[in-house]
Short mmCIF file of C-alpha atoms in Angstrom, two decimals:
data_model
loop_
_atom_site.label_atom_id
_atom_site.label_comp_id
_atom_site.label_asym_id
_atom_site.label_seq_id
_atom_site.Cartn_x
_atom_site.Cartn_y
_atom_site.Cartn_z
CA MET A 1 30.04 36.59 -0.05
CA ARG A 2 27.26 34.43 -1.47
CA LYS A 3 27.35 33.22 -5.05
CA ILE A 4 24.07 33.67 -6.90
CA VAL A 5 23.44 31.85 -10.17
CA ILE A 6 20.39 32.88 -12.17
CA LEU A 7 18.77 30.98 -15.04
CA THR A 8 16.42 33.03 -17.20
CA GLY A 9 13.91 31.89 -19.80
CA ALA A 10 11.36 33.32 -22.17
CA GLY A 11 9.17 34.68 -19.36
CA ILE A 12 11.59 37.44 -18.41
CA SER A 13 11.60 38.81 -21.96
CA ALA A 14 7.87 38.38 -22.49
CA GLU A 15 7.17 41.54 -20.49
CA SER A 16 9.33 43.45 -22.96
CA GLY A 17 7.21 42.17 -25.84
CA ILE A 18 9.25 39.17 -26.99
CA GLU A 19 6.90 36.33 -27.84
CA THR A 20 7.50 33.14 -25.89
CA PHE A 21 8.03 29.77 -27.53
CA ARG A 22 4.52 28.66 -26.65
CA ALA A 23 2.50 31.84 -27.21
CA GLU A 24 -0.77 30.85 -28.90
CA ASP A 25 -0.49 33.67 -31.44
CA GLY A 26 3.30 33.95 -31.53
CA LEU A 27 5.95 33.25 -34.12
CA TRP A 28 6.36 29.66 -32.97
CA ALA A 29 2.63 28.95 -33.35
CA GLN A 30 2.94 29.67 -37.07
CA HIS A 31 5.66 27.06 -37.63
CA ARG A 32 6.47 23.55 -36.49
CA VAL A 33 9.50 23.38 -34.23
CA GLU A 34 10.85 20.65 -36.49
CA ASP A 35 10.82 23.06 -39.42
CA VAL A 36 12.55 26.09 -37.87
CA ALA A 37 14.52 24.86 -34.85
CA THR A 38 16.35 21.72 -35.93
CA PRO A 39 19.38 21.09 -38.15
CA GLU A 40 17.18 18.86 -40.30
CA GLY A 41 14.69 21.69 -40.82
CA PHE A 42 17.50 23.97 -41.95
CA MET A 43 18.70 21.35 -44.43
CA ARG A 44 15.20 20.93 -45.86
CA ASP A 45 14.32 24.61 -46.19
CA PRO A 46 17.11 27.07 -45.28
CA GLU A 47 15.14 30.03 -46.65
CA LEU A 48 12.24 29.39 -44.25
CA VAL A 49 14.61 29.07 -41.29
CA VAL A 50 16.64 32.18 -42.12
CA GLU A 51 13.48 34.24 -42.67
CA PHE A 52 12.07 33.01 -39.36
CA TYR A 53 15.12 34.22 -37.45
CA ASN A 54 15.22 37.45 -39.44
CA ALA A 55 11.73 38.11 -38.08
CA ARG A 56 12.80 37.29 -34.55
CA ARG A 57 15.88 39.52 -34.88
CA ALA A 58 13.73 42.41 -36.10
CA GLN A 59 11.27 41.92 -33.26
CA ALA A 60 14.04 41.88 -30.63
CA ALA A 61 15.45 45.15 -31.97
CA GLU A 62 12.12 46.90 -31.38
CA VAL A 63 11.80 46.18 -27.65
CA ALA A 64 13.65 47.36 -24.55
CA PRO A 65 14.88 45.73 -21.33
CA ASN A 66 12.30 45.74 -18.55
CA ALA A 67 12.59 46.24 -14.80
CA ALA A 68 13.59 42.61 -14.21
CA HIS A 69 16.55 42.85 -16.61
CA ARG A 70 17.67 46.07 -14.97
CA ALA A 71 17.28 44.63 -11.47
CA LEU A 72 19.57 41.70 -12.29
CA ALA A 73 22.19 44.12 -13.60
CA GLN A 74 21.89 46.10 -10.37
CA LEU A 75 22.31 42.89 -8.36
CA GLU A 76 25.48 42.06 -10.27
CA ALA A 77 26.87 45.56 -9.74
CA GLU A 78 26.04 45.91 -6.03
CA HIS A 79 26.03 42.41 -4.50
CA ASP A 80 29.06 41.59 -2.36
CA GLY A 81 29.35 38.12 -3.86
CA GLU A 82 29.45 36.74 -7.39
CA VAL A 83 26.40 36.91 -9.66
CA VAL A 84 26.21 34.83 -12.84
CA VAL A 85 23.29 34.92 -15.30
CA ILE A 86 22.66 31.97 -17.62
CA THR A 87 19.99 32.68 -20.20
CA GLN A 88 18.07 30.41 -22.53
CA ASN A 89 16.99 33.50 -24.44
CA VAL A 90 18.57 34.50 -27.72
CA ASP A 91 17.74 38.21 -27.49
CA ASP A 92 20.17 40.82 -26.13
CA LEU A 93 17.93 42.35 -23.44
CA HIS A 94 20.21 41.25 -20.59
CA GLU A 95 23.19 42.98 -22.20
CA ARG A 96 21.20 46.10 -22.93
CA GLY A 97 19.92 46.03 -19.35
CA GLY A 98 23.49 46.12 -18.05
CA THR A 99 24.34 42.50 -17.20
CA ARG A 100 27.98 41.56 -17.83
CA ALA A 101 28.53 38.06 -16.34
CA LEU A 102 26.25 36.39 -18.88
CA TYR A 103 26.11 33.09 -20.77
CA HIS A 104 23.82 32.55 -23.78
CA MET A 105 23.49 28.78 -23.59
CA HIS A 106 21.19 28.63 -26.63
CA GLY A 107 23.08 31.05 -28.85
CA HIS A 108 22.27 34.58 -29.95
CA LEU A 109 20.17 36.22 -32.66
CA LYS A 110 23.00 38.63 -33.40
CA GLY A 111 25.37 35.79 -34.30
CA ALA A 112 25.94 33.84 -37.51
CA LEU A 113 27.49 30.37 -37.72
CA CYS A 114 28.97 28.46 -40.64
CA ALA A 115 27.32 25.06 -40.92
CA SER A 116 30.42 23.85 -42.76
CA CYS A 117 33.42 25.01 -40.69
CA ASP A 118 31.78 26.30 -37.44
CA HIS A 119 33.21 29.82 -37.88
CA ARG A 120 31.17 32.49 -36.04
CA TRP A 121 30.69 36.18 -36.89
CA PRO A 122 28.19 38.99 -36.23
CA ALA A 123 24.99 38.38 -38.16
CA PRO A 124 23.68 41.07 -40.50
CA THR A 125 20.27 42.52 -39.71
CA VAL A 126 18.85 40.45 -42.56
CA MET A 127 20.50 37.13 -43.38
CA ALA A 128 19.90 35.27 -46.63
CA ALA A 129 19.95 31.55 -47.31
CA GLY A 130 23.21 30.72 -48.99
CA ASP A 131 25.20 33.60 -47.48
CA ALA A 132 28.90 32.80 -47.69
CA CYS A 133 31.04 32.14 -44.65
CA PRO A 134 33.72 34.85 -44.34
CA SER A 135 36.24 32.20 -43.26
CA CYS A 136 35.81 29.26 -45.65
CA ASN A 137 33.54 30.91 -48.25
CA ALA A 138 31.06 28.02 -48.13
CA PRO A 139 27.45 29.13 -48.80
CA ALA A 140 26.49 27.70 -45.41
CA ALA A 141 25.66 30.61 -43.09
CA ARG A 142 22.99 29.87 -40.48
CA PRO A 143 21.80 31.66 -37.34
CA ASP A 144 24.06 30.98 -34.35
CA ILE A 145 21.21 29.38 -32.44
CA VAL A 146 21.34 26.08 -30.56
CA TRP A 147 18.56 24.02 -32.10
CA PHE A 148 16.82 20.96 -30.73
CA GLY A 149 19.20 18.02 -30.92
CA GLU A 150 22.29 20.24 -30.52
CA MET A 151 24.42 20.72 -27.40
CA PRO A 152 24.01 24.06 -25.58
CA TYR A 153 27.10 26.22 -25.36
CA ASP A 154 29.55 26.20 -22.42
CA MET A 155 27.85 23.31 -20.61
CA GLU A 156 30.85 22.32 -18.48
CA THR A 157 31.30 25.90 -17.31
CA LEU A 158 27.58 26.31 -16.65
CA VAL A 159 27.38 23.16 -14.54
CA ASP A 160 30.41 24.34 -12.56
CA HIS A 161 28.65 27.62 -11.81
CA VAL A 162 25.38 25.90 -10.88
CA THR A 163 27.05 23.45 -8.49
CA GLN A 164 29.02 26.27 -6.83
CA ALA A 165 25.93 28.41 -6.20
CA ASP A 166 24.76 29.34 -2.72
CA ILE A 167 21.51 30.57 -4.25
CA PHE A 168 20.11 29.25 -7.52
CA VAL A 169 17.29 31.18 -9.14
CA ALA A 170 15.15 30.40 -12.20
CA ILE A 171 13.13 33.22 -13.76
CA GLY A 172 10.44 32.75 -16.40
CA THR A 173 11.42 29.21 -17.41
CA SER A 174 9.00 26.48 -18.45
CA GLY A 175 11.03 23.62 -17.01
CA ASN A 176 10.40 21.66 -20.19
CA VAL A 177 13.71 22.17 -22.00
CA TYR A 178 16.74 20.17 -20.93
CA PRO A 179 19.51 20.37 -19.90
CA ALA A 180 18.54 23.76 -18.40
CA ALA A 181 15.55 22.22 -16.62
CA GLY A 182 17.95 19.93 -14.77
CA PHE A 183 19.99 22.76 -13.26
CA VAL A 184 17.76 23.05 -10.18
CA ALA A 185 18.42 19.40 -9.27
CA GLU A 186 22.16 19.94 -9.67
CA ALA A 187 22.03 23.04 -7.48
CA ARG A 188 19.96 21.33 -4.78
CA ARG A 189 22.33 18.38 -4.59
CA ALA A 190 25.20 20.84 -4.10
CA GLY A 191 23.36 22.53 -1.21
CA ALA A 192 22.02 25.71 -2.84
CA HIS A 193 18.86 27.46 -1.76
CA THR A 194 16.57 27.37 -4.82
CA ILE A 195 13.96 29.96 -5.85
CA GLU A 196 11.59 29.98 -8.81
CA PHE A 197 10.08 33.19 -10.19
CA ASN A 198 7.23 32.58 -12.60
CA LEU A 199 3.61 33.32 -13.40
CA GLU A 200 2.88 29.75 -12.31
CA PRO A 201 4.99 26.80 -11.14
CA SER A 202 7.06 25.31 -13.95
CA ALA A 203 7.27 21.65 -14.94
CA VAL A 204 10.06 21.25 -12.36
CA GLY A 205 8.52 23.63 -9.83
CA ASN A 206 8.31 20.96 -7.14
CA GLN A 207 12.11 20.89 -7.00
CA PHE A 208 12.40 24.50 -5.81
CA ALA A 209 12.46 25.37 -2.12
CA GLU A 210 10.77 28.73 -2.67
CA HIS A 211 8.35 30.18 -5.21
CA ARG A 212 7.53 33.77 -6.05
CA ILE A 213 4.51 34.00 -8.31
CA GLY A 214 3.82 37.04 -10.45
CA PRO A 215 5.32 39.19 -13.21
CA ALA A 216 9.13 39.16 -13.14
CA SER A 217 9.26 42.94 -13.36
CA GLN A 218 7.65 43.02 -9.90
CA THR A 219 8.84 39.87 -8.13
CA VAL A 220 12.47 39.98 -9.27
CA THR A 221 12.77 43.69 -8.52
CA ALA A 222 11.45 43.13 -4.98
CA TRP A 223 13.78 40.18 -4.39
CA VAL A 224 16.85 42.07 -5.58
CA ALA A 225 15.98 44.88 -3.16
CA GLU A 226 15.81 42.30 -0.35
CA ILE A 227 19.16 40.77 -1.24
CA LEU A 228 20.92 44.13 -1.43
CA LYS A 229 19.52 45.21 1.96
CA ALA A 230 20.56 41.96 3.69
#
C-alpha cells in the first residue's frame, strides 16, 4: 500500500498543445511576467491581464488530455495505495483525463476571484476588466490564478502529502518555481524514493534519485504500467 505523490508542471500539458511558460514563441514570450502574472500588473492594466487569461482559457478549451494524463488517472484508479496529483498547471487536462485526487496549487483558468472580498466563482468563457463580484458587487473580478508574490493554495495540505509519500514523482517541471521546486527535498528528507520525468534534467534534477528522460506521454505511460504490474 504505497503512497505516490505526483507533481506536474507545464511539460505534461505541452504535448497536448498548451504553450509552456518559457516557449520562445508562446503567450508568455509576448508579455513580461511582471505585466500579466503579478498583482501589481493587474492593478496597472487589468484589461491586459484579463485578455491574456481569456486567450489562455480559449487555448486550453481547444486541446485534449494526452496519454500521460490518462495514465495518471489509470494509476489512481488501479493502484492499491493512495495516489495524489499536485499540479502547477492551470488548465483542466488532469480532470478531463480522469484524475480525481487533484490539487491546483496555482489556481485554475476556469475560476474567478474577487480582488476585494476573495469570493470565488466559475469564470465565464470571456472575462472583462471591471466585472462585478457576485458576492460583494465590487468591480474587482480577476482570474483565480496564483501570481508571482502570492501564496499557492493548500500549502499545508500539500506539504503533508509530500512528506507522507513513499514515492514522489515530478513530471514536466522546470524546477525554477518555488515552493513547488522544494517538494523533492521535503520528500527525500522524509524517506521517499524520488523520480523525475522530463525532456532534460530540471534545475533541481540533482536531487532526484531516478530520472526518466523523454516525452511524458511515453515515459509516464511506461512507468505506470510497471507500477501496476508490481
